[in-house]
Amino acid sequence: MKRLLLTAVLSALMIAEVHAESFTISDIRVNGLQRVSAGSVFGALPLNVGEQADDGRLVDATRSLFKTGFFQDIQLGRDGNVLVINVVERPSVASIEIEGNKAISTEDLMKGLKQSGLAEGE
């Protein structure tokens, strides 16, 4: 709950700095993608080209992108009528190696890690 509140407050501060008034989005540009596809970003984004962007909708957009779990930082900016989204992806885990386990099988440990949000490639 605290994390969601902090995200909303920080998002509002970033947006207030750049977006004093609403504008019609002529294009959307996403910077910083490395492993996450642009399609994943646009699929989670509640804004589209041609729509009006105001502070409330931009806060909602930031919140929606954070909820994907792919990003550790998201900043929205504006270049004319172009919505610019700068992201920093969360680091991914290349591989998980478990050694010395005797009481619990490796398969069960891997399932537990995955349920906790830690898995290869995530």
Coordinates of C-alpha atoms in Angstrom, one line a residue:
M1 CA 0.0 0.0 0.0
K2 CA 2.8 2.4 0.9
R3 CA 4.6 1.6 -2.4
L4 CA 1.4 2.3 -4.4
L5 CA 1.0 5.6 -2.5
L6 CA 4.6 6.6 -3.0
T7 CA 4.3 5.7 -6.7
A8 CA 1.3 7.9 -7.1
V9 CA 2.8 10.8 -5.3
L10 CA 6.1 10.6 -7.3
S11 CA 4.2 10.3 -10.5
A12 CA 2.1 13.3 -9.8
L13 CA 5.2 15.3 -9.0
M14 CA 6.9 14.3 -12.2
I15 CA 3.8 14.9 -14.3
A16 CA 3.1 18.3 -12.7
E17 CA 6.6 19.5 -13.7
V18 CA 6.1 18.6 -17.4
H19 CA 2.4 18.7 -18.0
A20 CA 0.9 22.0 -16.7
E21 CA -2.0 21.7 -19.2
S22 CA -3.7 19.0 -21.2
F23 CA -2.8 18.2 -24.8
T24 CA -3.8 16.0 -27.6
I25 CA -1.3 13.1 -28.1
S26 CA 0.1 13.2 -31.7
D27 CA 2.5 10.3 -31.1
I28 CA 3.9 8.2 -28.2
R29 CA 7.6 7.5 -27.9
V30 CA 9.1 4.9 -25.5
N31 CA 12.8 5.1 -24.5
G32 CA 14.8 2.7 -22.5
L33 CA 13.4 -0.7 -23.6
Q34 CA 15.9 -3.5 -23.6
R35 CA 14.0 -6.8 -23.1
V36 CA 10.4 -5.7 -22.7
S37 CA 8.6 -5.3 -26.0
A38 CA 7.0 -2.1 -27.1
G39 CA 3.8 -4.1 -27.6
S40 CA 3.8 -4.9 -23.8
V41 CA 4.1 -1.2 -23.0
F42 CA 1.4 -0.1 -25.5
G43 CA -0.8 -2.9 -24.3
A44 CA -0.6 -1.7 -20.7
L45 CA -0.9 2.0 -21.6
P46 CA -4.4 3.4 -21.2
L47 CA -3.6 6.3 -23.6
N48 CA -3.6 6.3 -27.4
V49 CA -2.6 8.7 -30.1
G50 CA -5.4 11.2 -30.7
E51 CA -6.6 11.2 -27.2
Q52 CA -6.5 14.0 -24.7
A53 CA -3.8 13.7 -22.0
D54 CA -4.3 15.5 -18.7
D55 CA -2.7 15.1 -15.3
G56 CA -5.1 12.4 -14.1
R57 CA -4.8 10.3 -17.2
L58 CA -1.0 10.6 -17.0
V59 CA -0.9 9.4 -13.4
D60 CA -3.1 6.5 -14.4
A61 CA -0.7 5.7 -17.2
T62 CA 2.3 5.7 -14.9
R63 CA 0.4 3.5 -12.4
S64 CA -0.6 1.0 -15.1
L65 CA 3.0 0.7 -16.4
F66 CA 4.3 0.1 -12.9
K67 CA 1.7 -2.6 -12.3
T68 CA 3.2 -4.6 -15.1
G69 CA 6.2 -5.3 -12.8
F70 CA 8.7 -4.8 -15.7
F71 CA 10.0 -1.4 -14.7
Q72 CA 11.9 0.1 -11.7
D73 CA 11.5 3.7 -12.9
I74 CA 9.1 5.4 -15.3
Q75 CA 9.1 9.1 -16.3
L76 CA 6.6 10.7 -18.5
G77 CA 7.5 13.8 -20.5
R78 CA 6.3 15.8 -23.4
D79 CA 8.0 17.0 -26.6
G80 CA 5.4 19.2 -28.2
N81 CA 2.4 17.0 -28.5
V82 CA 4.4 13.8 -28.4
L83 CA 4.1 11.8 -25.2
V84 CA 7.6 10.6 -24.2
I85 CA 7.9 7.7 -21.8
N86 CA 11.3 7.0 -20.4
V87 CA 11.6 3.6 -18.6
V88 CA 14.3 1.7 -16.7
E89 CA 13.6 -2.0 -16.8
R90 CA 13.9 -4.2 -13.7
P91 CA 17.0 -6.4 -13.9
S92 CA 16.3 -10.0 -15.0
V93 CA 17.7 -13.2 -13.5
A94 CA 19.9 -15.0 -16.1
S95 CA 19.9 -18.4 -14.2
I96 CA 19.2 -19.9 -10.8
E97 CA 21.5 -22.7 -9.5
I98 CA 20.6 -24.5 -6.3
E99 CA 23.3 -26.6 -4.6
G100 CA 23.3 -28.7 -1.5
N101 CA 19.6 -29.2 -1.1
K102 CA 18.6 -32.5 0.4
A103 CA 15.5 -31.9 2.4
I104 CA 13.5 -30.2 -0.4
S105 CA 13.7 -31.1 -4.1
T106 CA 15.2 -28.6 -6.5
E107 CA 11.9 -28.7 -8.4
D108 CA 9.9 -27.7 -5.3
L109 CA 12.4 -24.9 -4.5
M110 CA 12.2 -23.5 -8.0
K111 CA 8.3 -23.5 -7.8
G112 CA 8.5 -21.7 -4.5
L113 CA 10.9 -19.1 -6.0
K114 CA 8.7 -18.6 -9.0
Q115 CA 5.6 -18.1 -6.8
S116 CA 7.6 -15.4 -4.9
G117 CA 8.3 -13.6 -8.2
L118 CA 11.9 -14.8 -8.7
A119 CA 12.4 -17.0 -11.8
E120 CA 14.8 -17.3 -14.6
G121 CA 14.3 -14.5 -17.2
E122 CA 12.2 -12.4 -14.8

